[in-house]
mmCIF file of C-alpha atoms in Angstrom:
data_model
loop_
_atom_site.group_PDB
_atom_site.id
_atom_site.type_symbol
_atom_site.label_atom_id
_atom_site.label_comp_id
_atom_site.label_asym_id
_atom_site.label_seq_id
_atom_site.Cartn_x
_atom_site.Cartn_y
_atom_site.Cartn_z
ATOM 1 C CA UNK A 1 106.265 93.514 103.019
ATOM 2 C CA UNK A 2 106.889 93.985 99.109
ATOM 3 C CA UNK A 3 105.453 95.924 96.661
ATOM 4 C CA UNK A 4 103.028 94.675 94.284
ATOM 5 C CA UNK A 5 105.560 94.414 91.449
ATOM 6 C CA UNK A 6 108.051 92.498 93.323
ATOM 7 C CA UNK A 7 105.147 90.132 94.587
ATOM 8 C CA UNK A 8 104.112 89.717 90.826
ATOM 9 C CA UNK A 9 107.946 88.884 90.263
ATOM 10 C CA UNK A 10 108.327 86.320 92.828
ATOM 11 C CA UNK A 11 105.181 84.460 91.973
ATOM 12 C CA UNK A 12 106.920 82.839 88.303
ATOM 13 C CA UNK A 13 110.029 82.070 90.306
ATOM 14 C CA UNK A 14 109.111 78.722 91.827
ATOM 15 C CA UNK A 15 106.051 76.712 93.386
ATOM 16 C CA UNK A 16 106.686 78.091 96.739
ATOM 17 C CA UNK A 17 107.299 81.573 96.134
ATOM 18 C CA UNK A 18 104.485 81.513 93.769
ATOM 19 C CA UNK A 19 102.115 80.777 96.535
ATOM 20 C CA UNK A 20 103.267 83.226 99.515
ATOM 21 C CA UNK A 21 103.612 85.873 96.440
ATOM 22 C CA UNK A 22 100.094 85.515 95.112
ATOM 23 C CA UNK A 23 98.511 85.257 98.651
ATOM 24 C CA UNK A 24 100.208 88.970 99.259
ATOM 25 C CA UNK A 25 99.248 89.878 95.526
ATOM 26 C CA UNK A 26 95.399 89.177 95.879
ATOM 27 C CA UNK A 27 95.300 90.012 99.769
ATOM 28 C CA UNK A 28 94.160 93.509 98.618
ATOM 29 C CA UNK A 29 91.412 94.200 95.750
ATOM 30 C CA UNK A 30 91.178 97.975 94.589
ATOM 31 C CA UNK A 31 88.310 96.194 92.585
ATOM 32 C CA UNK A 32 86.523 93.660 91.780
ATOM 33 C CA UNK A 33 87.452 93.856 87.672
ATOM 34 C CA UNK A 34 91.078 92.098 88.385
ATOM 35 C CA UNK A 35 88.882 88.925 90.028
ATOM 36 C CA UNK A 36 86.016 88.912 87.623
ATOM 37 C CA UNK A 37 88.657 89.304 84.686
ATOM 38 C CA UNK A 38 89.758 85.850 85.729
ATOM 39 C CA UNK A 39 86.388 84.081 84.124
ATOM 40 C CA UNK A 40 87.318 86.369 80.663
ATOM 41 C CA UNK A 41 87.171 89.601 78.925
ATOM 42 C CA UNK A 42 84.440 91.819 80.619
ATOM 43 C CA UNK A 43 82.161 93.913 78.327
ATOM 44 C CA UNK A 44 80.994 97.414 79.818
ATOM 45 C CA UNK A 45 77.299 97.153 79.768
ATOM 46 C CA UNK A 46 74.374 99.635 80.822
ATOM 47 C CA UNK A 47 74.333 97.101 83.508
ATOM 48 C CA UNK A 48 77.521 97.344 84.643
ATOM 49 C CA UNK A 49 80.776 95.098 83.526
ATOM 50 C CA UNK A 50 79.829 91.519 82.344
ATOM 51 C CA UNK A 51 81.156 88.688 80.581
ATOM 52 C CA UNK A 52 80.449 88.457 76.543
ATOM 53 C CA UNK A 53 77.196 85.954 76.471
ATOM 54 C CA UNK A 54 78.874 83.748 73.891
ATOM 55 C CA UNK A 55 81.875 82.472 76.698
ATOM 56 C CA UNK A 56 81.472 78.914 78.097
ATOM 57 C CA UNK A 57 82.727 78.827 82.062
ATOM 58 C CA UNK A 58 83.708 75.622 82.381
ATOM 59 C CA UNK A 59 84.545 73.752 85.672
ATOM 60 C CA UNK A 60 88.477 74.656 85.631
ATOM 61 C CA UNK A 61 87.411 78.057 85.353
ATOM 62 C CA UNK A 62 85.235 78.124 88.182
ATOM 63 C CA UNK A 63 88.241 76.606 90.144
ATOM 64 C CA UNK A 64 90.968 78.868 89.326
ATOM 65 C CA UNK A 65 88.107 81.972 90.033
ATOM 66 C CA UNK A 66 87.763 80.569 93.637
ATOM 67 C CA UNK A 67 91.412 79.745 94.032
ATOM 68 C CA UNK A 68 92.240 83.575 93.872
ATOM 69 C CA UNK A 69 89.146 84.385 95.772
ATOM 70 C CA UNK A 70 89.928 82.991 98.371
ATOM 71 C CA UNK A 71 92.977 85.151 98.807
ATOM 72 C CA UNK A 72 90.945 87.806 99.420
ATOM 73 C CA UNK A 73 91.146 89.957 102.370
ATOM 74 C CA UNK A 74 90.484 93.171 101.496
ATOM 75 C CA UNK A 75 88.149 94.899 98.965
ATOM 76 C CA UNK A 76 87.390 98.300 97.698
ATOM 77 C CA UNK A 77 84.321 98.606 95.746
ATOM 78 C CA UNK A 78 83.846 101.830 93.594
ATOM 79 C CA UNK A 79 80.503 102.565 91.693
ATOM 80 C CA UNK A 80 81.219 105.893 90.231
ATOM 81 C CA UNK A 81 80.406 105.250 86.722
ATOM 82 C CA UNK A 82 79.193 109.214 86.474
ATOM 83 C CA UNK A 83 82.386 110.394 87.249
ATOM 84 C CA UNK A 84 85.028 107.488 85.464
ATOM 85 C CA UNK A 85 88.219 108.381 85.285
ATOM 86 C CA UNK A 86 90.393 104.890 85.923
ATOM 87 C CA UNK A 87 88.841 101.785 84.483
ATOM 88 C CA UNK A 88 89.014 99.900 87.689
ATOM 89 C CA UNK A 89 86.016 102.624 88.966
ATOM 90 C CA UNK A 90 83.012 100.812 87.263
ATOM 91 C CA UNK A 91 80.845 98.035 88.780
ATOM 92 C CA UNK A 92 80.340 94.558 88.074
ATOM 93 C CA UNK A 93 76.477 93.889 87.072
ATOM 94 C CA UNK A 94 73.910 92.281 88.947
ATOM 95 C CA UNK A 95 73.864 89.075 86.387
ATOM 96 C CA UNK A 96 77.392 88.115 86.834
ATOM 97 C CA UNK A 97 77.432 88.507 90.345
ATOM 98 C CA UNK A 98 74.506 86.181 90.863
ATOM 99 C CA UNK A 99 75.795 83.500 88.222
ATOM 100 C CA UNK A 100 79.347 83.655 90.233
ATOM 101 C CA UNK A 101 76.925 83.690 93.836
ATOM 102 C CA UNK A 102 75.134 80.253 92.297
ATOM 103 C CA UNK A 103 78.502 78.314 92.182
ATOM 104 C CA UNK A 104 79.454 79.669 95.172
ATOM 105 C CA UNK A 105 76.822 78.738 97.418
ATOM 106 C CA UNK A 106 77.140 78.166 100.865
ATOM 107 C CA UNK A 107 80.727 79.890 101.214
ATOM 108 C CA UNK A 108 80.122 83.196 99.441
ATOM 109 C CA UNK A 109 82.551 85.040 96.724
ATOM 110 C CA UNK A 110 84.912 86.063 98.937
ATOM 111 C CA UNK A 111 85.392 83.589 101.708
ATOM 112 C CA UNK A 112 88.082 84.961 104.134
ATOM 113 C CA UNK A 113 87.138 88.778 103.596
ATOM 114 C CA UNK A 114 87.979 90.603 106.279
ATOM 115 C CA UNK A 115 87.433 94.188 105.121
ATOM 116 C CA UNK A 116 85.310 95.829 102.502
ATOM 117 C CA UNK A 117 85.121 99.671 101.703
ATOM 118 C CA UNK A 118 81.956 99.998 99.333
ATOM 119 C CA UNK A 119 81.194 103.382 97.637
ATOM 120 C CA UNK A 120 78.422 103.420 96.063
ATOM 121 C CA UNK A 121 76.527 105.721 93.027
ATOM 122 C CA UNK A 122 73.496 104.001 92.008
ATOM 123 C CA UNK A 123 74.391 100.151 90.314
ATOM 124 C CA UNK A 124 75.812 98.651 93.394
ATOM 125 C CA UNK A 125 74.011 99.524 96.125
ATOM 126 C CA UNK A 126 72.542 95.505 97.229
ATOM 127 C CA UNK A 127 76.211 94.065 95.735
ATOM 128 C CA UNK A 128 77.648 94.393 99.219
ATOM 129 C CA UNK A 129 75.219 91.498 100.454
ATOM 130 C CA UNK A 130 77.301 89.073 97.899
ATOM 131 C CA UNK A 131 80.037 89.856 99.889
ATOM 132 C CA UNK A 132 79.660 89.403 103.480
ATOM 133 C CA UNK A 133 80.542 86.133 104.645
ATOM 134 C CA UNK A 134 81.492 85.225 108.126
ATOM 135 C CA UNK A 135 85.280 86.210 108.353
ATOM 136 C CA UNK A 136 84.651 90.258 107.906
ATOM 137 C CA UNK A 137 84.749 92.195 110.403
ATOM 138 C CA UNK A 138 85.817 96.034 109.138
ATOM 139 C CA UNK A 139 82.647 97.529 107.065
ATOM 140 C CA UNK A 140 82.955 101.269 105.205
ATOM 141 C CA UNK A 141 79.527 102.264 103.138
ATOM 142 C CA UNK A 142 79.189 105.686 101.404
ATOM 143 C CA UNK A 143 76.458 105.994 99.873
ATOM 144 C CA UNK A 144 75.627 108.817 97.442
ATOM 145 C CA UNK A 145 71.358 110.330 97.431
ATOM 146 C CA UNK A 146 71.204 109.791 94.333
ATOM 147 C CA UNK A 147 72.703 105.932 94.967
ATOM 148 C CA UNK A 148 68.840 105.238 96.905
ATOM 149 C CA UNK A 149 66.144 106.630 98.865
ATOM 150 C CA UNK A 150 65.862 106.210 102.507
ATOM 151 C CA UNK A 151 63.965 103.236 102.090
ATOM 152 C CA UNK A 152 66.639 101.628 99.834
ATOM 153 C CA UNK A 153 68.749 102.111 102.514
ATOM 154 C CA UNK A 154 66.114 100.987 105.141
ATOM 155 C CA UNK A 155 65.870 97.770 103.425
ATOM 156 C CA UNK A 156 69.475 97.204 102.686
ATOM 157 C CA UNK A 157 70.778 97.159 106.418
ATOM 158 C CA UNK A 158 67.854 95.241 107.676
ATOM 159 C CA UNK A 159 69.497 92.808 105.139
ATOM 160 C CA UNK A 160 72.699 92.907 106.140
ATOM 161 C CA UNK A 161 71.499 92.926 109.694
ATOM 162 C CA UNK A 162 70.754 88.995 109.117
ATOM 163 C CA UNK A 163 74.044 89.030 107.331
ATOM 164 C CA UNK A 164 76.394 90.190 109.963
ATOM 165 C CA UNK A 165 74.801 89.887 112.830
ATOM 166 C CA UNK A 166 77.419 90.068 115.777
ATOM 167 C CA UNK A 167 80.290 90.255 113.714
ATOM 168 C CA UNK A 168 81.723 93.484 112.908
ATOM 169 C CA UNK A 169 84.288 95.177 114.518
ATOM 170 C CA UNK A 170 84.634 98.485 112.461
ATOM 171 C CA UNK A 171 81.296 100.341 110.661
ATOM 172 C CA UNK A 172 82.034 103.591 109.105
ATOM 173 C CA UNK A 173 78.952 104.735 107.282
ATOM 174 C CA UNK A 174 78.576 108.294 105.059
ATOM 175 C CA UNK A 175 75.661 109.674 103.372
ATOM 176 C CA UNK A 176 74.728 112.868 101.622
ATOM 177 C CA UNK A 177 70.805 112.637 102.166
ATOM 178 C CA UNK A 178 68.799 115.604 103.076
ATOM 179 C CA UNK A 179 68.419 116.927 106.400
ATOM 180 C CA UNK A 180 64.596 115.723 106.076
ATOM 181 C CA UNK A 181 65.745 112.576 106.133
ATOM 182 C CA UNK A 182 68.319 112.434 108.930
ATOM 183 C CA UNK A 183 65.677 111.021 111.363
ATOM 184 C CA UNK A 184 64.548 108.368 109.230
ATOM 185 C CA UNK A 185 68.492 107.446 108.470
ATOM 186 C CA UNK A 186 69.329 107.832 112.427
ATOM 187 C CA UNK A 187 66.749 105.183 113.619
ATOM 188 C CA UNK A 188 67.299 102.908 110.296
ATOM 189 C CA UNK A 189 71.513 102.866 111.588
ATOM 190 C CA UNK A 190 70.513 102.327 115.027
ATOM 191 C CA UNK A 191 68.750 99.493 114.866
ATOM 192 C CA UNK A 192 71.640 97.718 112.787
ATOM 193 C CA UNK A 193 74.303 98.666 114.977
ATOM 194 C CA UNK A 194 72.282 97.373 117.860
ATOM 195 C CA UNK A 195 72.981 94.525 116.302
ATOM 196 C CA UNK A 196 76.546 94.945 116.149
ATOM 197 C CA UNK A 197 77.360 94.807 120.100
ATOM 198 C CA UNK A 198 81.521 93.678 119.373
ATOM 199 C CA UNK A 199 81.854 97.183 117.420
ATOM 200 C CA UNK A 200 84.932 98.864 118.963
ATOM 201 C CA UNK A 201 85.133 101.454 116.392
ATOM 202 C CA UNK A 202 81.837 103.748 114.872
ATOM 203 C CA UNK A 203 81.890 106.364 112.801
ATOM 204 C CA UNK A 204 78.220 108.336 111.924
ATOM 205 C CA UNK A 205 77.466 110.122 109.085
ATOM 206 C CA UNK A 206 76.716 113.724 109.469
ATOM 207 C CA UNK A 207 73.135 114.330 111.314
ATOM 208 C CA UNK A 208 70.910 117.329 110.535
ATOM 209 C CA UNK A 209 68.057 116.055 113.918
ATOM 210 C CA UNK A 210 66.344 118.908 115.577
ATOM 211 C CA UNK A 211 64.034 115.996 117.598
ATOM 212 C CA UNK A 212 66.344 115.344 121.459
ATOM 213 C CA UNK A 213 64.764 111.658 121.691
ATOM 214 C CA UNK A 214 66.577 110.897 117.910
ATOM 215 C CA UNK A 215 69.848 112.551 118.785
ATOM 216 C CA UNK A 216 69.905 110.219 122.245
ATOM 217 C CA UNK A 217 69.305 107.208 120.375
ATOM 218 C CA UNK A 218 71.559 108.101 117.403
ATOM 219 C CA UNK A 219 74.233 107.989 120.186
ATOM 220 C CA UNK A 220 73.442 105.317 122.032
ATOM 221 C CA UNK A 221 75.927 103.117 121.430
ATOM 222 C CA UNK A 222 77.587 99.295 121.984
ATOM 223 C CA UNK A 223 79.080 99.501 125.422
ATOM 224 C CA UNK A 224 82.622 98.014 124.109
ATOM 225 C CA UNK A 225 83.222 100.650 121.493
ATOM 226 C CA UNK A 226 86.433 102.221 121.880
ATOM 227 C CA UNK A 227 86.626 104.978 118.724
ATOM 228 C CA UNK A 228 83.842 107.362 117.776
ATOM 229 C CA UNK A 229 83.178 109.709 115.238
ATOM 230 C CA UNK A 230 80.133 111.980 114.205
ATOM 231 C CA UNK A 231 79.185 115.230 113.151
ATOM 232 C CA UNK A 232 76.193 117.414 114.236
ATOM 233 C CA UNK A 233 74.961 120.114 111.932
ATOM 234 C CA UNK A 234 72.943 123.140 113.100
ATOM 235 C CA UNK A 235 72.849 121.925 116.701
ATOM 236 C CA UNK A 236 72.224 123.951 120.193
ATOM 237 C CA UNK A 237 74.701 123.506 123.008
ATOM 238 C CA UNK A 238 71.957 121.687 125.188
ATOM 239 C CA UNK A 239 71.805 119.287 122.033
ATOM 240 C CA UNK A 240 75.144 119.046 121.851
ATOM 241 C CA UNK A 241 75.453 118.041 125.814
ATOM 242 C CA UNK A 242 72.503 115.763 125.438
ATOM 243 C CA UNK A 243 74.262 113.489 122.758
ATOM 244 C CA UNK A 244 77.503 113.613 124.532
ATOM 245 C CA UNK A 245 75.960 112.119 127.451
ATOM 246 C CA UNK A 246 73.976 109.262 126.189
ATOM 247 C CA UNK A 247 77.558 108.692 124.318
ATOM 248 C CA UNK A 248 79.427 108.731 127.222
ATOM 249 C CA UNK A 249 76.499 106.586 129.268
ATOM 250 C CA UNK A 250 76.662 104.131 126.673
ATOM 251 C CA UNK A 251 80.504 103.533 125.860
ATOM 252 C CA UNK A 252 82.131 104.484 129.114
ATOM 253 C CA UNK A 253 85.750 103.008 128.213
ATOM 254 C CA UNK A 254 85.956 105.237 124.797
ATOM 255 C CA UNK A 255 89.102 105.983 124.062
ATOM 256 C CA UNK A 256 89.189 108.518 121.289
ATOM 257 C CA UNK A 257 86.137 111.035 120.696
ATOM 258 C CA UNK A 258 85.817 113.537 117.533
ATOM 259 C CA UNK A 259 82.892 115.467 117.108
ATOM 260 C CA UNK A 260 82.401 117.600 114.767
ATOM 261 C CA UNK A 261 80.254 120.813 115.207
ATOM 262 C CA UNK A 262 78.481 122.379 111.935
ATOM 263 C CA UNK A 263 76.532 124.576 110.162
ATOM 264 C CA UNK A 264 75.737 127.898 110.242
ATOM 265 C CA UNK A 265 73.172 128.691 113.133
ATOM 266 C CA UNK A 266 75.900 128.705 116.069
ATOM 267 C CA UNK A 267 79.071 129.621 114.502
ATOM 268 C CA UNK A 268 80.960 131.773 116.524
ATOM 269 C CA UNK A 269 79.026 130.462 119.188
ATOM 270 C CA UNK A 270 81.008 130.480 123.048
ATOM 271 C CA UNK A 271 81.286 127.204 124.218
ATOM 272 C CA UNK A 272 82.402 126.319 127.708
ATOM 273 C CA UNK A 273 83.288 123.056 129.893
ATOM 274 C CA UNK A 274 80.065 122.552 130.867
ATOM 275 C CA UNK A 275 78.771 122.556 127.305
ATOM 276 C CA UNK A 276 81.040 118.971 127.175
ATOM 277 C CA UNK A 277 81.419 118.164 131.292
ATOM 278 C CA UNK A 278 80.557 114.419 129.741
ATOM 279 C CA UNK A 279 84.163 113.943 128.075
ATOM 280 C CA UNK A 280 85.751 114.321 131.547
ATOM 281 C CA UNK A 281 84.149 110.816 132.509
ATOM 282 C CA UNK A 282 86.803 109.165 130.184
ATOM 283 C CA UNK A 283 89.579 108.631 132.306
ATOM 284 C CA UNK A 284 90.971 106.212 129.622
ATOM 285 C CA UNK A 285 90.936 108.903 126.568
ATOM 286 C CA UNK A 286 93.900 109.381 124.743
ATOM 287 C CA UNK A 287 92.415 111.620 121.866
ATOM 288 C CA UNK A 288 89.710 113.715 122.252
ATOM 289 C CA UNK A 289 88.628 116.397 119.296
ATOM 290 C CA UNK A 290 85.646 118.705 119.266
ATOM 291 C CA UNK A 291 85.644 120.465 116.119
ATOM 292 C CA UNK A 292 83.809 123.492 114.639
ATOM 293 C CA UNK A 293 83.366 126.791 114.107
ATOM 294 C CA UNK A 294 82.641 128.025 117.498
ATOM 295 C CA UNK A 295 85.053 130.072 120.727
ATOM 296 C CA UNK A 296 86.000 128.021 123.770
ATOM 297 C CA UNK A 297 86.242 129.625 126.754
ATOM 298 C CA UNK A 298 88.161 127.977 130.003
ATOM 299 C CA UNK A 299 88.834 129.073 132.832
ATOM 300 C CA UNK A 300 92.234 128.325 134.690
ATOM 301 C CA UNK A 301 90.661 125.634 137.036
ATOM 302 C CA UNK A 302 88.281 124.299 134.407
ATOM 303 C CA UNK A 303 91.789 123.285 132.358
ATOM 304 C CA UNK A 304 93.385 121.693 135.803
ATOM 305 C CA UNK A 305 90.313 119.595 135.825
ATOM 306 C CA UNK A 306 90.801 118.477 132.387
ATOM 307 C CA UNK A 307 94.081 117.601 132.939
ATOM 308 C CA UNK A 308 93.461 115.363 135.874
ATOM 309 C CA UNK A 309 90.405 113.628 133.941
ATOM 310 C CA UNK A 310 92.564 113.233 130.825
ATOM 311 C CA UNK A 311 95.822 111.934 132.062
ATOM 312 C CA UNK A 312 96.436 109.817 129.296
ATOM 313 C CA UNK A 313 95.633 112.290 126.652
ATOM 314 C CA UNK A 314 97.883 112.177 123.318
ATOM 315 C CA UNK A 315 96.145 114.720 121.406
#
């Protein structure tokens, strides 16, 4: 595969370079200011990037704009605009985005996307919807507290719910909100990746829960998934072996587990087998990795049984 310099090269050499160069030159966003930049110079608003109100978009324009689009196969999104270092880390505003959604009705911005990594501060938090058409199937969302309340957030994936429904194969989602709000964030996740019963790979943000019925359904998972990863802050060892068994109930055929086990209550804590007995139904695993601050203790047999549970295991 080239680089991005030799792909720029090879795209003035002749017709048909151009094309298979450009196609590998847009196949990757690390924003969406090279794509926007297309339509003209952007001026950084309060709002976010947007065009100067005195430039006409004519039809030609709005071709070449979709004729790059359309390239697109992967995007990172970055709404940082508190913390700017690189020009390419601001947003795109609301205004522009709906103007571009208008001529692009029925087949959305970024028609073949197949992965989008959104990281978001406060602007772009209901962007992502203007960017979910029916090809993607790899979603990343970080979302910052002070991007949106748990409500926000509430409302957002019951959106993209009717979005993506059945589609995605990959959901990573982080968050920094308050353990307060865990439960409220648990159940709002849960019922959009019930939704998502294809998902072969999940990872969780980390949960703060102290209710048992909120920890089982925050790991109840599709029964396809094949990768899982999650974090648990503050929790007991029966909590622990409570979510680790609706996990393992729900997604039999997982192939790689990492939990991570945090906080302060339980560190030093002395965990045995029995504290994770439901790894040992994964016969298929090939990378298993509980993490934390916290002793294991195993006796001689107890590591001959994960041996022949585990045959397959790489790490």
């Amino acid at each position: 595969m080239l680089e991005q310099h030799d792909c720029a090269a090879a795209s003035v050499v002749c017709r048909r370079w151009s094309e298979v160069a450009l196609d590998e030159l847009w196949r990757s966003l690390p924003s969406l200011l090279p794509l926007f930049e297309l339509l003209g110079p952007l001026d950084d608003t309060h709002f976010g990037c947007d065009l100067d109100p005195d430039i006409v978009l004519t039809a030609k324009s709005w071709d070449t704009f979709k004729s790059y689009a359309a390239r697109v196969r992967s995007l990172t999104y970055e709404d940082d605009r508190e913390e700017v270092e690189d020009e390419d880390d601001v947003s795109i505003s609301a205004g522009l985005i709906m103007r571009t959604l208008i001529v692009h009705s029925g087949e959305g911005i970024l028609p073949n996307l197949r992965t989008v990594r959104w990281n978001v501060n406060h602007l772009g938090l209901n962007h992502i919807l203007a960017f979910c058409p029916s090809s993607l199937e790899r979603m990343s969302l970080q979302i910052r507290t002070e991007a949106a309340s748990v409500d926000e957030l509430k409302r957002l994936l019951s959106s993209l719910t009717s979005s993506l429904i059945n589609r995605l194969k990959f959901f990573e989602f982080r968050a920094d909100f308050f353990p307060d709000d865990n439960a409220l964030l648990s159940t709002a996740l849960n019922n959009f990746i019930k939704t998502q019963p294809n998902l072969l790979e999940l990872q969780l943000p980390s949960y703060c829960i102290r209710d048992q019925a909120i920890v089982s359904q925050a790991y109840h998972v599709p029964s396809q998934l094949r990768s899982f990863c999650g974090e648990l802050v503050d929790t007991t060892r029966q909590m622990l072996r409570m979510a680790l068994d609706e996990l393992i109930r729900s997604a039999p055929s997982l192939r790689r587990v990492v939990l991570v086990r945090s906080g302060n209550d339980f560190a030093g804590e002395t965990l045995r087998l029995a504290d994770f007995t439901p790894l040992l139904q994964l016969s298929e695993a090939d990378d298993i990795k509980l993490c934390g601050e916290f002793q294991l203790h195993l006796e001689p047999q107890e590591i001959q049984k994960m041996g022949q549970a585990w045959t397959g295991l790489v790490t």
